[in-house]
Amino acid sequence: MSGFKTIEKQTNPSCFQPQSQSQPRYEIADVLNILGSKLENLGLNSWQLRTLSALRKCRTSALGGHIDACDECGNLSISYNSCRNRHCPKCQGKNREKWIENRETELLPVPYFHVVFTIPEVLNRLVLHQPKMVYDILFESAWETLQTFGKKRGLKMGMISVLHTWGQNLSLHPHLHCIVPGGGITQDGSWKNIRNDGKFLFPVKALSKVFRAKFCEKLKLQLSLKFDKNQTGNYENESENYENLRQSLWEKRWVVYAKKPFGSSQSVVEYLGRYTHKIAISNQRIRKIDAENVTFSYKDYRQKGIKKQMVLSHEEFIRRFSLHILPKRFVKIRHYGFLSSTWKRIKLKNLQQNLGIQPKEKPPPKVFQPKCSCCKVGNLVTIGTFDLRGPPTWFLEMSRNLAAPKSAI
C-alpha cells in the first residue's frame, strides 16, 4: 500500500468496538435466527424463503466481508457485506439517495401533488394468490384514470408511482403513492397548469369513481382470461369468479386522496424519497424481541395517528412481513407520460428551458467512501477481502492488540 501514509500509526484499541450505538437494538434478522428451520413450516413460497434467507445473512460472515483501513488514524476494521435485497431494512439508504439525486435533475417549476390510490380490503384474498396481476392492474388503472382527466383538458399528463402493500400494523393494504405535476403538455409542446392558482388537481370523488371503473374492467378481463385457460387456482367457485366479486367491489368506497401541492419542487423529491425505498417495517420500530414474541410500534391512523405497540408471535410477525415481499422482478417504481424514461430522454431538457430553468445533468456515480468510526475524520479504504471463512489470522491477532505483520499491509 505505497503512499498510504497513516497505516503505520498506532491503532487505537478503543476502535475495536461492537456495533454503533445509533444502530437499532433489534432487527428482523434476529427473529429469523430464532425461528431457524421453523420458517419452512410457515407456508411461504420459495421466493419468500429465499428473500428471508438473504435478510438473515445480511452483514454477517455468511456473505463474507472486507478489511478497511482509515487513511487518517490508521485504524483497521472489518465490514461484512450487504445482501442488497430491496426488502432488507439495512440496504436501502444508498439506493434512496441515488434515486433522489437522479430525480432532482428532472424537476419542473410547476405545482406537484401527492395522490394516493387505494383498493378495498375485499381484494386482499385475491392479492395473496395473484399479487402480480392485481398490482399491475392497480398501476395501470391509476395511470389511465389520470390520463382520462388530462385528455379532457387536452393535456398529456405525467406521474411517478410507488407501490406500498402494507399498513402500519403489517396488515395487507395495497396502495399507490403518486407524484403528479399539476398540469401537462399541450399538443404544441408547451406547458399548461390544470388551474392558474396551482392549488387544485382533479375532484377526488370523480377520480375515485373512474378509478373503480377502470380497475373493475381490467380485473374482469384478467379473470376471464384465466378461466378460459383453465388456470383458476383455488378460487374456481369462490371470489376469483368476477361475478361473485362484482357486487362487493361496487358497493365498497374506493379511496383516492390528493394532498395539497408541495411548497417547492425541491421538496417534492425529498418527500417522495421517503416512500421509494421504504419497506414494510424498519428495524427502528422493533421495540422488543423475547423468546416468544415481537413487540413493535405503529401509528393508528384511525385514531389520528396515535402511537401504539403491537405484540405478535415470531411466526405471525414473519408471516405478516412476508405478505409484502414482492413477486420476483416486479417493478415497484414506475414513471408515466412525460415523466417516462423515453419522453425524458428526448424532450425534457427542451421543456425545462421553455419554463425558464437551466437543465441539470445527471450527477456522475458517487464512489461510496465511508467515514472512520474511530476518528470520525478519515475515510475508509478497503485493503483486503475475505469469504465466509472469516477474516485472516493477522487481523484477528491485531484485534487482540497484537501487531499486524508488515506483509499483511
C-alpha atoms as one frame of an Amber mdcrd trajectory, in Angstrom:
protein
   0.000   0.000   0.000   2.558   2.592  -1.121   1.540   6.155  -0.345  -0.873
   5.071   2.372   0.850   7.276   4.908  -1.128   6.564   8.041  -1.102   2.787
   8.256   1.977   2.925  10.484   0.090   4.935  13.089  -0.689   3.168  16.322
  -4.049   1.508  16.201  -6.431   2.780  18.849  -7.760  -0.203  20.871 -10.983
   1.665  21.569 -11.816   1.446  17.868 -12.467  -2.277  18.133 -15.999  -1.833
  19.341 -19.257  -3.635  18.607 -21.986  -2.011  16.511 -22.600   1.722  16.813
 -24.999   2.961  19.440 -27.048   4.592  16.667 -27.866   1.182  15.227 -31.159
  -0.399  16.304 -31.006  -2.856  19.160 -33.308  -5.359  17.469 -33.539  -6.482
  13.859 -35.824  -8.571  11.662 -32.833 -10.888  11.244 -32.973 -11.630  14.988
 -36.473 -13.051  14.602 -35.385 -15.089  11.583 -32.466 -16.517  13.562 -34.769
 -17.516  16.416 -37.162 -19.296  14.065 -34.395 -21.036  12.144 -35.703 -24.110
  10.333 -39.255 -23.363  11.530 -39.535 -20.920   8.620 -40.186 -23.909   6.393
 -43.445 -24.544   8.288 -44.986 -21.105   7.726 -46.442 -21.949   4.312 -44.261
 -19.455   2.439 -43.321 -19.881  -1.196 -39.757 -20.448  -2.388 -39.223 -16.803
  -3.389 -40.293 -15.556   0.035 -37.987 -18.057   1.753 -35.117 -17.027  -0.496
 -35.681 -13.365   0.348 -35.833 -14.043   4.089 -32.607 -16.028   3.821 -30.891
 -13.008   2.248 -32.122 -10.730   5.056 -30.923 -13.230   7.638 -27.392 -13.295
   6.175 -27.093  -9.551   5.539 -23.935  -8.057   7.040 -22.869 -11.326   8.600
 -19.900 -13.587   7.956 -22.125 -15.755   5.739 -21.704 -13.189   2.919 -18.032
 -12.509   3.518 -16.598  -9.059   4.060 -13.683  -6.688   3.670 -10.950  -5.138
   5.779 -10.858  -1.342   5.834  -8.066   0.987   6.876  -8.561   4.616   7.884
  -6.387   6.999   5.849  -6.150   9.340   8.842  -5.721   7.379  12.085  -4.603
   4.061  10.603  -7.289   2.059  12.347  -8.144  -1.305  10.801 -11.695  -2.631
  10.914 -13.876  -5.200   9.189 -17.210  -4.765   7.469 -19.450  -7.609   6.414
 -21.095  -7.476   3.007 -24.731  -6.463   2.476 -27.372  -8.620   0.825 -28.626
  -5.649  -1.288 -32.118  -7.102  -1.268 -34.809  -4.460  -1.788 -36.795  -5.855
   1.156 -33.889  -5.528   3.581 -34.165  -2.673   6.113 -30.369  -2.280   6.171
 -29.731  -1.925   2.434 -31.942   0.945   1.243 -30.037   4.097   2.193 -27.654
   4.325  -0.786 -30.370   3.340  -3.282 -32.671   6.027  -1.937 -30.038   8.770
  -2.160 -29.101   7.777  -5.700 -32.749   7.805  -6.787 -33.318  11.249  -5.250
 -30.266  12.704  -6.997 -31.494  11.464 -10.386 -34.998  12.854  -9.870 -33.683
  16.278  -8.869 -32.390  16.762 -12.424 -35.925  16.272 -13.784 -37.838  18.812
 -11.699 -40.051  21.456 -13.300 -41.077  24.824 -11.780 -44.712  23.709 -11.539
 -47.020  22.593  -8.707 -46.781  18.908  -7.719 -49.438  16.852  -5.957 -49.206
  13.711  -3.830 -52.039  11.381  -4.919 -52.807   8.045  -3.227 -54.840   5.279
  -4.916 -56.143   2.543  -2.580 -58.034  -0.667  -3.357 -60.636  -2.130  -0.933
 -59.916  -4.966   1.514 -62.288  -7.311  -0.320 -59.491  -7.826  -2.859 -56.913
  -8.920  -0.270 -57.641 -12.613  -0.692 -57.088 -12.346  -4.425 -53.892 -10.364
  -3.818 -52.492 -13.244  -1.759 -52.861 -15.675  -4.662 -52.363 -13.382  -7.661
 -50.227 -10.457  -6.409 -48.574  -9.569  -9.711 -51.867  -9.483 -11.577 -53.599
  -7.258  -9.020 -50.635  -4.900  -8.569 -50.222  -4.482 -12.337 -53.906  -3.644
 -12.633 -53.530  -1.118  -9.807 -50.715   0.696 -11.640 -52.496   0.639 -14.992
 -55.840   1.798 -13.588 -54.321   4.698 -11.660 -52.441   5.957 -14.712 -55.412
   5.583 -17.069 -57.570   7.470 -14.569 -55.230  10.459 -14.629 -54.929  10.209
 -18.400 -58.715  10.363 -18.728 -58.918  13.627 -16.797 -55.911  15.080 -18.594
 -57.261  14.327 -22.062 -60.477  16.212 -21.274 -58.269  19.293 -20.971 -56.131
  18.407 -23.954 -53.085  17.635 -21.798 -50.509  14.886 -21.716 -50.068  14.054
 -18.021 -47.102  12.666 -16.114 -46.813  10.512 -12.981 -44.280   8.770 -10.751
 -45.877   5.989  -8.725 -44.578   3.785  -5.909 -46.343   0.648  -4.674 -46.814
   0.067  -0.961 -48.605  -3.061   0.209 -48.693  -2.609   3.975 -50.455  -0.858
   6.792 -48.644   0.275   9.946 -49.532  -2.982  11.723 -48.110  -5.073   8.823
 -51.588  -5.898   7.518 -52.148  -6.204   3.768 -53.080  -2.755   2.454 -52.078
  -2.266  -1.221 -51.975   1.349  -2.396 -50.032   3.618  -4.741 -48.201   6.789
  -3.715 -48.042   9.019  -6.786 -46.366  12.330  -7.511 -48.360  14.144 -10.195
 -47.376  17.515 -11.714 -50.368  19.858 -11.627 -50.595  20.274 -15.382 -49.473
  18.737 -18.642 -48.114  19.125 -22.144 -50.362  20.617 -24.807 -50.393  19.487
 -28.448 -47.938  22.223 -29.407 -45.485  21.017 -26.743 -45.972  23.845 -24.260
 -46.821  23.558 -20.553 -50.245  24.327 -19.104 -51.355  24.166 -15.452 -54.618
  22.458 -14.534 -55.564  25.696 -12.750 -53.873  29.056 -12.770 -53.521  29.148
  -8.970 -51.933  25.675  -8.907 -53.910  24.669  -5.808 -56.181  22.006  -7.282
 -55.684  18.880  -9.382 -58.934  16.986 -10.055 -62.077  16.292  -7.948 -61.210
  13.293  -5.747 -64.742  11.861  -5.814 -64.715  11.840  -9.599 -61.212  10.328
  -9.578 -62.426   7.566  -7.250 -65.356   6.615  -9.488 -63.272   6.495 -12.663
 -60.509   4.589 -10.864 -63.005   1.973  -9.641 -64.474   1.546 -13.125 -61.043
   1.175 -14.736 -59.866  -1.315 -12.131 -63.005  -3.469 -12.262 -62.964  -3.559
 -16.048 -59.359  -4.759 -16.127 -59.908  -7.260 -13.321 -62.897  -8.759 -15.105
 -60.828  -9.164 -18.282 -57.886 -10.792 -16.500 -60.039 -13.240 -14.553 -61.992
 -14.220 -17.671 -58.707 -14.965 -19.447 -57.633 -17.190 -16.584 -60.910 -19.083
 -16.710 -60.512 -19.604 -20.463 -57.075 -21.106 -19.877 -58.372 -23.321 -17.050
 -55.960 -21.706 -14.577 -58.432 -20.684 -11.932 -56.356 -21.922  -8.993 -58.039
 -22.128  -5.579 -60.994 -19.851  -6.253 -62.810 -21.713  -9.010 -66.116 -21.489
  -7.138 -65.340 -18.524  -4.899 -64.097 -14.951  -5.110 -61.809 -15.381  -8.118
 -65.027 -15.515 -10.126 -65.575 -11.870 -11.003 -69.347 -12.171 -10.762 -69.011
 -13.100  -7.101 -66.689 -10.152  -6.550 -68.543  -7.592  -8.615 -71.221  -6.577
  -6.110 -68.742  -6.222  -3.265 -66.395  -4.134  -5.404 -69.082  -1.701  -6.484
 -70.585  -1.404  -3.007 -67.268  -0.534  -1.364 -65.995   3.024  -1.126 -62.870
   3.397  -3.219 -60.401   5.955  -1.948 -58.319   8.384  -3.987 -56.652  11.048
  -1.877 -54.921  14.139  -3.285 -52.871  16.286  -0.925 -52.289  19.977  -1.417
 -49.356  20.927  -3.646 -45.854  20.963  -2.226 -44.210  24.191  -1.187 -41.446
  23.842  -3.769 -40.447  21.437  -6.500 -37.316  20.584  -4.498 -39.423  19.328
  -1.591 -41.280  17.001  -3.972 -38.375  14.635  -4.490 -37.325  14.754  -0.851
 -40.875  13.866   0.144 -41.220  11.041  -2.365 -37.810   9.779  -1.306 -39.437
   8.719   1.968 -41.605   6.285   0.035 -39.485   4.931  -2.818 -37.267   2.505
  -0.930 -39.361   2.049   2.163 -40.103  -1.469   3.397 -42.957  -2.874   5.451
 -41.232  -2.222   8.779 -37.880  -0.743   9.750 -35.653  -2.177  12.456 -36.080
   1.073  14.419 -39.737   0.250  15.011 -38.963  -3.061  16.721 -39.066  -2.399
  20.464 -38.525  -5.850  21.941 -37.846  -9.456  20.964 -38.161 -12.151  23.590
 -38.350 -15.939  23.489 -41.942 -15.936  22.238 -42.985 -12.574  20.813 -42.013
  -9.449  18.889 -43.151  -6.009  20.080 -43.153  -3.153  17.570 -44.525   0.374
  17.402 -47.078   1.638  14.894 -49.357   4.600  14.274 -53.092   4.057  14.457
 -54.419   6.356  11.735 -57.990   5.503  12.698 -57.271   7.392  15.908 -55.456
  10.384  14.420 -52.059   8.706  14.254 -51.744   7.818  17.932 -48.590   5.778
  18.548 -49.234   2.289  19.886 -47.424  -1.001  20.297 -48.394  -4.412  18.937
 -47.236  -7.818  20.174 -47.072 -10.721  17.725 -45.583 -14.189  17.923 -42.393
 -14.753  15.942 -44.300 -16.830  13.399 -47.075 -14.273  12.919 -44.614 -11.390
  12.657 -42.660 -13.082   9.856 -45.859 -14.266   8.163 -47.132 -10.678   8.027
 -43.768  -9.355   6.888 -43.701 -11.933   4.084 -47.030 -10.659   2.753 -45.089
  -7.650   1.491 -42.314  -9.477  -0.343 -42.991  -8.511  -3.951 -43.013 -11.042
  -6.793 -39.692 -11.729  -8.465 -38.535  -8.906 -10.788 -41.695  -6.901 -10.085
 -41.162  -3.176 -10.763 -42.458  -1.177  -7.775 -41.498   2.331  -9.008 -42.951
   3.335 -12.380 -42.799   6.502 -14.467 -45.550   7.509 -16.875 -46.373  10.096
 -19.537 -43.922  12.963 -19.883 -42.068  11.579 -16.838 -41.371   8.250 -18.569
 -37.760   7.460 -19.457 -38.366   7.618 -23.222 -40.011  11.049 -23.117 -37.497
  12.499 -20.660 -34.538  11.322 -22.684 -35.647  13.268 -25.748 -37.816  16.224
 -24.715 -37.351  17.011 -21.022 -34.472  19.478 -21.470 -36.454  21.478 -24.038
 -39.429  21.652 -21.681 -37.236  22.828 -18.792 -35.715  25.563 -20.970 -39.169
  26.699 -22.103 -40.163  27.002 -18.441 -37.140  29.150 -17.715 -34.838  26.793
 -15.841 -31.423  25.502 -16.794 -31.436  21.719 -17.348 -29.194  19.795 -14.959
 -27.030  16.893 -15.970 -27.317  13.692 -14.002 -24.526  13.590 -11.424 -21.781
  11.022 -12.027 -21.979   7.939  -9.836 -20.551   8.652  -6.410 -17.840   6.451
  -5.017 -19.066   5.330  -1.629 -16.425   6.370   0.913 -17.479   5.596   4.489
 -16.003   7.565   7.362 -13.885   6.010  10.071 -15.933   5.201  13.163 -12.842
   5.683  15.332 -11.511   9.165  14.497 -14.682  10.351  12.666 -12.447  12.232
  10.205 -10.638   9.843   7.883 -12.055   7.808   5.007 -12.031   4.027   4.998
 -10.047   2.349   2.234 -10.509  -1.354   1.522  -7.187  -3.221   1.716  -8.450
  -6.791   1.676 -11.460  -9.064   1.318 -12.452 -12.409   2.793 -15.119 -15.030
   2.264 -17.443 -16.818   4.698 -14.452 -18.442   6.384 -13.861 -15.118   8.123
 -11.077 -12.537   8.455  -7.425 -13.632   8.088  -5.409 -14.632  11.105  -3.294
 -11.479  11.148  -6.373  -9.293  11.558  -7.742 -11.445  14.369  -4.391 -11.112
  16.123  -4.460  -7.337  15.700  -7.923  -7.171  17.204  -6.365  -8.754  20.284
  -3.948  -5.784  20.409  -1.141  -7.697  18.690   0.867  -6.047  15.959  -0.108
  -6.963  12.403   2.635  -8.440  10.233   4.029  -5.918   7.738   3.401  -8.316
   4.852  -0.308  -8.088   5.527  -0.253  -4.336   4.857
